[in-house]
Tab-separated table of C-alpha atoms in Angstrom:
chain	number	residue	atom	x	y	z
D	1	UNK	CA	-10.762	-12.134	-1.352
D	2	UNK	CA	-10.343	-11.912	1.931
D	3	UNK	CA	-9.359	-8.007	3.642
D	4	UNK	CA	-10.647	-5.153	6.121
D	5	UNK	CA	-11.559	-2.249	5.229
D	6	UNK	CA	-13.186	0.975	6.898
D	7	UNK	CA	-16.888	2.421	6.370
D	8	UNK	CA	-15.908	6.312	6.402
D	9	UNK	CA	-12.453	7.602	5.507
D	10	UNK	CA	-12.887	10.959	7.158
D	11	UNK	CA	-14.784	11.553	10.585
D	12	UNK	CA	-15.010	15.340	11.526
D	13	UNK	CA	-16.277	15.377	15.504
D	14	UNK	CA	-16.197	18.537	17.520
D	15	UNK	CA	-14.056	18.532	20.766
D	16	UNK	CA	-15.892	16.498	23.631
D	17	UNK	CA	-17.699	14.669	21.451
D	18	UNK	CA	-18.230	11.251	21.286
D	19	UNK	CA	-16.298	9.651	18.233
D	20	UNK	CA	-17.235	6.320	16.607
D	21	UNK	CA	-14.931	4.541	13.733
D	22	UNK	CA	-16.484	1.749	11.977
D	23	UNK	CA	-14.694	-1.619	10.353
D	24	UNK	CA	-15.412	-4.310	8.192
D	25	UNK	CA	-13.833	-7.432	8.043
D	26	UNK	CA	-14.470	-10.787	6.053
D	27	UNK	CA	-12.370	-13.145	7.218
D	28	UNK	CA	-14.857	-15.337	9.790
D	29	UNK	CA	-11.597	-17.469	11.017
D	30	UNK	CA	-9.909	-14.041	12.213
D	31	UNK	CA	-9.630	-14.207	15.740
D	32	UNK	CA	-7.823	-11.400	16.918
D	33	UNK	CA	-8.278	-7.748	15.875
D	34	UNK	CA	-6.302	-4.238	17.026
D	35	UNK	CA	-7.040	-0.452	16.277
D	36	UNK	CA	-3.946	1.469	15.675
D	37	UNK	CA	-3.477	5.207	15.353
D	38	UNK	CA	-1.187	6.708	13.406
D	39	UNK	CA	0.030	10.849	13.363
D	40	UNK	CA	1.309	12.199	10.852
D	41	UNK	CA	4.738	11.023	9.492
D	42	UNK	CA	4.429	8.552	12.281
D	43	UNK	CA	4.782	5.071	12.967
D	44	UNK	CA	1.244	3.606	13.822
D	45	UNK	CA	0.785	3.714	17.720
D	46	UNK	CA	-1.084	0.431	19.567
D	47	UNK	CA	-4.671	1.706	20.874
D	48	UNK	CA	-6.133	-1.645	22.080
D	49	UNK	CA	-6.905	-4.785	20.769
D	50	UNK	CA	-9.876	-7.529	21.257
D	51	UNK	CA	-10.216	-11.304	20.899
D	52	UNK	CA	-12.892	-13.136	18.925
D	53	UNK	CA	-13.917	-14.543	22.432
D	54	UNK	CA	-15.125	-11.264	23.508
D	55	UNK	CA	-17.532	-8.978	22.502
D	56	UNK	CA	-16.779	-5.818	24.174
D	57	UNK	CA	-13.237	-4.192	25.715
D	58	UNK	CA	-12.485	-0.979	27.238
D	59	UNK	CA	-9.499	1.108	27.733
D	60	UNK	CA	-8.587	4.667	28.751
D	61	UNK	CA	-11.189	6.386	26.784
D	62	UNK	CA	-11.794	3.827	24.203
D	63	UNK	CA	-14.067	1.074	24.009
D	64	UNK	CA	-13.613	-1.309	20.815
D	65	UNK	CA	-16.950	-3.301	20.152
D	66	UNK	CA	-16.913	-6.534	18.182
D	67	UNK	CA	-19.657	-8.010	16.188
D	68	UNK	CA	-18.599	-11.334	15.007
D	69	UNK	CA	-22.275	-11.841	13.577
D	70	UNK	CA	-21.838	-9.288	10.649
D	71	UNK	CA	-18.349	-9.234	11.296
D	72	UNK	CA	-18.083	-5.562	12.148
D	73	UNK	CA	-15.285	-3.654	14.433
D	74	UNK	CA	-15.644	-0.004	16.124
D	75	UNK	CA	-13.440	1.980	17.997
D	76	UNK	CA	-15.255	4.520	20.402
D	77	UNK	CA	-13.357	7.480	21.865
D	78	UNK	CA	-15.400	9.000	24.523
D	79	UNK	CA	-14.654	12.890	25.113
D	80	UNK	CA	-12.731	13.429	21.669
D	81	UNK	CA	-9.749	15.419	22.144
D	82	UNK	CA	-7.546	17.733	19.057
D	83	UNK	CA	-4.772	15.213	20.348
D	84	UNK	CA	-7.040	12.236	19.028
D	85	UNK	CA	-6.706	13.788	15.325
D	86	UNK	CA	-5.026	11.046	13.141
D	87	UNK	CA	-5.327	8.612	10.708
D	88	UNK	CA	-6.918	5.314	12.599
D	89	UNK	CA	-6.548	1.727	11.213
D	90	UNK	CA	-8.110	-1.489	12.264
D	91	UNK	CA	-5.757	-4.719	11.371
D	92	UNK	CA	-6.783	-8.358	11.537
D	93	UNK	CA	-4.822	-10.901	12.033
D	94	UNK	CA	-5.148	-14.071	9.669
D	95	UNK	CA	-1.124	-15.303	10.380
D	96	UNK	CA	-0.351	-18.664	10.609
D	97	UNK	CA	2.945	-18.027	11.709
D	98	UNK	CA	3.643	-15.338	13.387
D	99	UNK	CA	1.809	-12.240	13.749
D	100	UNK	CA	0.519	-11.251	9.711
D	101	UNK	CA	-1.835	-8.247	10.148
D	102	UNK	CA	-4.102	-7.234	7.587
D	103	UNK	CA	-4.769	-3.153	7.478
D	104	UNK	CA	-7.552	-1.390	6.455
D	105	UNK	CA	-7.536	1.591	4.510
D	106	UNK	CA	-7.599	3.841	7.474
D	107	UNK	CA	-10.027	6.558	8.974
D	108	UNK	CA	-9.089	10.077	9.318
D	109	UNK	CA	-10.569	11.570	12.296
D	110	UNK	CA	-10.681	15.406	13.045
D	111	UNK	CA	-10.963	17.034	15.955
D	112	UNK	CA	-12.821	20.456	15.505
D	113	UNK	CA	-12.164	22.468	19.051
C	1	UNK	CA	12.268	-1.912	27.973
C	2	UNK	CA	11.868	-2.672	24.260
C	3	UNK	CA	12.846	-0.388	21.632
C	4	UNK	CA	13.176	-0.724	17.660
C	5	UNK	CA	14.927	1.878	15.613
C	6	UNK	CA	14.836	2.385	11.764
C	7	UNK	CA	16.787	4.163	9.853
C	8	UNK	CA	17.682	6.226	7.559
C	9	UNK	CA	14.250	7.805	8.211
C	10	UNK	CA	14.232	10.045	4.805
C	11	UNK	CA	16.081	9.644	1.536
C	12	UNK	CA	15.725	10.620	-1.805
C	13	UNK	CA	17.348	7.781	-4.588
C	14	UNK	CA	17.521	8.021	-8.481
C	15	UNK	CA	15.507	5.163	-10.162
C	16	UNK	CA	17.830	2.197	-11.103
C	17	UNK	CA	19.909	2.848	-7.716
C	18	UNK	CA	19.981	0.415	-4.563
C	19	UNK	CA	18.212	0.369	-1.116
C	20	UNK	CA	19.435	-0.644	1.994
C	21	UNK	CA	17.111	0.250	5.487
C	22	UNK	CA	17.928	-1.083	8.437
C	23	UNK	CA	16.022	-2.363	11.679
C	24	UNK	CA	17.167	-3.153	14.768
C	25	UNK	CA	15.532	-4.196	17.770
C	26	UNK	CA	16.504	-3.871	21.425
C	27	UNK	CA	15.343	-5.347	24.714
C	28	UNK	CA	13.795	-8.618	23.711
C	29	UNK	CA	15.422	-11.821	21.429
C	30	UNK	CA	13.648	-13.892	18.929
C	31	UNK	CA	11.256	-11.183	18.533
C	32	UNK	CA	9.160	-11.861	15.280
C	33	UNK	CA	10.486	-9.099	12.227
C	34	UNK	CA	7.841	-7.483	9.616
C	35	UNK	CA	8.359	-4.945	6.654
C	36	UNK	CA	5.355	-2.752	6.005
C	37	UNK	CA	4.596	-0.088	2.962
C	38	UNK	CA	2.075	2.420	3.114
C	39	UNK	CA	2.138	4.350	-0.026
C	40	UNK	CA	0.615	7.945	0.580
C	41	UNK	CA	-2.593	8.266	1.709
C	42	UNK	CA	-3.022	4.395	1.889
C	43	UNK	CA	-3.681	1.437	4.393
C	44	UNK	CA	-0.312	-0.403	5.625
C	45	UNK	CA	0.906	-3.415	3.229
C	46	UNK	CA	2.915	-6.367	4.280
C	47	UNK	CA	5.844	-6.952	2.516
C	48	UNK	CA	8.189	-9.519	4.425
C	49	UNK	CA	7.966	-11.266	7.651
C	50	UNK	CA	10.591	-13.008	9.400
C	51	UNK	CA	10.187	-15.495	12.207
C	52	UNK	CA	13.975	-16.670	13.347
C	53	UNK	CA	16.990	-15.882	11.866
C	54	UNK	CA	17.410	-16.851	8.095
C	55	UNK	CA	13.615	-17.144	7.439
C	56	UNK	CA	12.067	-14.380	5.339
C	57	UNK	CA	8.564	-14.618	4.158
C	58	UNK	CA	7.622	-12.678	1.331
C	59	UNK	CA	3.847	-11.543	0.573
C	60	UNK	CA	3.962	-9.310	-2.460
C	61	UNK	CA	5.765	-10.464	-5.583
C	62	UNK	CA	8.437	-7.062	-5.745
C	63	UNK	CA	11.802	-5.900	-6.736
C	64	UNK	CA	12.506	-5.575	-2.388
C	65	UNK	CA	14.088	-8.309	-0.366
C	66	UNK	CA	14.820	-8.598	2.970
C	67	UNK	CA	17.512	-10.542	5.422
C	68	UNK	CA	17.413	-11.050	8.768
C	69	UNK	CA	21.257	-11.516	9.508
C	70	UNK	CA	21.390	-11.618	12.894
C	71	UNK	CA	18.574	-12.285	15.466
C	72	UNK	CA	17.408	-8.676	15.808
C	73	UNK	CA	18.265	-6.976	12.747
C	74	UNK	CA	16.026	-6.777	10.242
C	75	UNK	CA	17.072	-5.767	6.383
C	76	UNK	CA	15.187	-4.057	3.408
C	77	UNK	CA	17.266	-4.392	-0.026
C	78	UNK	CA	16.901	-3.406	-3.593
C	79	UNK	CA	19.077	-3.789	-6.419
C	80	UNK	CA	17.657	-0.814	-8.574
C	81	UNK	CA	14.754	0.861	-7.332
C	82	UNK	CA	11.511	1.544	-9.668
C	83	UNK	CA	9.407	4.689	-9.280
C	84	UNK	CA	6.185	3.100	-7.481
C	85	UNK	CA	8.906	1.864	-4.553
C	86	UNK	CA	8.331	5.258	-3.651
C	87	UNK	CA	6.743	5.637	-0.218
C	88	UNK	CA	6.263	5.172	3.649
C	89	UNK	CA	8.254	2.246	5.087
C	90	UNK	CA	7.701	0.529	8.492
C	91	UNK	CA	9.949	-1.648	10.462
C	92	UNK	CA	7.785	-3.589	13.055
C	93	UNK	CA	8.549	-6.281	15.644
C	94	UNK	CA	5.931	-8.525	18.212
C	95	UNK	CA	6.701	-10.840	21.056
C	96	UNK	CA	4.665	-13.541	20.069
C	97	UNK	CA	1.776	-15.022	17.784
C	98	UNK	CA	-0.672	-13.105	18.985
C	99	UNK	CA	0.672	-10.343	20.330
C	100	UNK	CA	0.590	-6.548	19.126
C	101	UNK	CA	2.602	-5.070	16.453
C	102	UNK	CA	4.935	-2.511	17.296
C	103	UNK	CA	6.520	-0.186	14.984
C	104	UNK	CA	9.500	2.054	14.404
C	105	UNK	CA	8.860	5.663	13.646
C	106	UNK	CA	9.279	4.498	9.538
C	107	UNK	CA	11.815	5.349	6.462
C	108	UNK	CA	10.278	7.751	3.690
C	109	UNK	CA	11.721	6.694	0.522
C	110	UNK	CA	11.414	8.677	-2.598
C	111	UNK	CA	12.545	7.410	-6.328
C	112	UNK	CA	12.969	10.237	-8.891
């Protein structure tokens, strides 16, 4: 069937580091994609989001790379802070009315400092 | 700006007992309405959407409904609640088709 899930569920970097999250998808129609974060206890915050059109966007310290050719999604956060500690999802969205996301299982990222 | 409150945001029911949360959204009209789960430790599942007034979408076959009463005000309901509706629950609104979701701060709902 069709979902999105996540390569790693737990990403340890150290503080400054460069941090990579991976994401699968299968759906080939999907043509919009968004990486939330979510703290603990939290409602999941927006990080950025990317169109099927494009390949590559960046945003304050993230960059979200799509590969619509093995249908892979990564979030990079340059200069990994403790504050970037949290659970991170990527969602596709297959609706065909309205906005109906479809979550991954999420990646837990640490921040060692 | 746009805001969307949830609430209660904890409560502890007996199993067999009902379930009311509540959404509300401010700052925008006809936004469209969603109802997410995430049970601990777990991705985010969709459970209702709602594009207008009235219309409710359901995605999971469940002992929850939902209402959407009036055009920002969003409903989760249960007549008796089962042990695995324990769990995280999100309230979440977007602007449009395409758009981003965004979400209340969430209702943790325990059956015992």
């Amino acid at each position: 069937g069709e979902s999105v899930g996540l390569h790693l569920p737990t990403l340890s970097v150290q503080e400054g580091d460069n941090s990579i999250i991976n994401c699968a998808y299968s759906n080939s129609a999907s043509d919009y994609f968004i990486w939330y974060k979510q703290e603990s206890g939290k409602g999941p915050q927006f990080i950025i989001d990317i169109r099927s059109n494009m390949d590559k966007r960046q945003g304050q310290r993230v960059t979200v790379l799509l590969n619509k050719t093995v249908k892979h999604l990564s979030l990079q956060i340059a200069a990994t802070q403790p504050g970037d500690s949290a659970v991170y999802f990527c969602a596709e969205n297959k609706g065909a009315y309205g906005n109906k996301l479809v979550f991954g299982a999420g990646t837990i990222l640490r921040v060692k400092s | 700006s746009q805001t969307i409150h949830q609430w209660p945001a904890t409560l502890v029911q007996p199993v067999g007992s009902p379930l009311s949360l509540e959404c509300t959204v401010e700052g925008t009209s006809n936004p469209n309405l969603y109802w997410y789960r995430q049970a601990a430790g777990r991705g985010l599942q969709l459970l209702f959407y709602s594009v207008g007034i009235g219309q409710i979408s359901s995605e999971v076959p469940q002992n929850l409904s939902a209402s959407r009463p009036q055009d920002r005000q969003f409903i989760l309901s249960s007549k008796k609640l089962l042990l695995s509706d324990s769990g995280f629950y999100l309230c979440a609104w977007s602007p449009n088709r395409d758009g981003e979701l965004f979400f209340g701060e969430g209702s943790r709902l325990t059956v015992l």
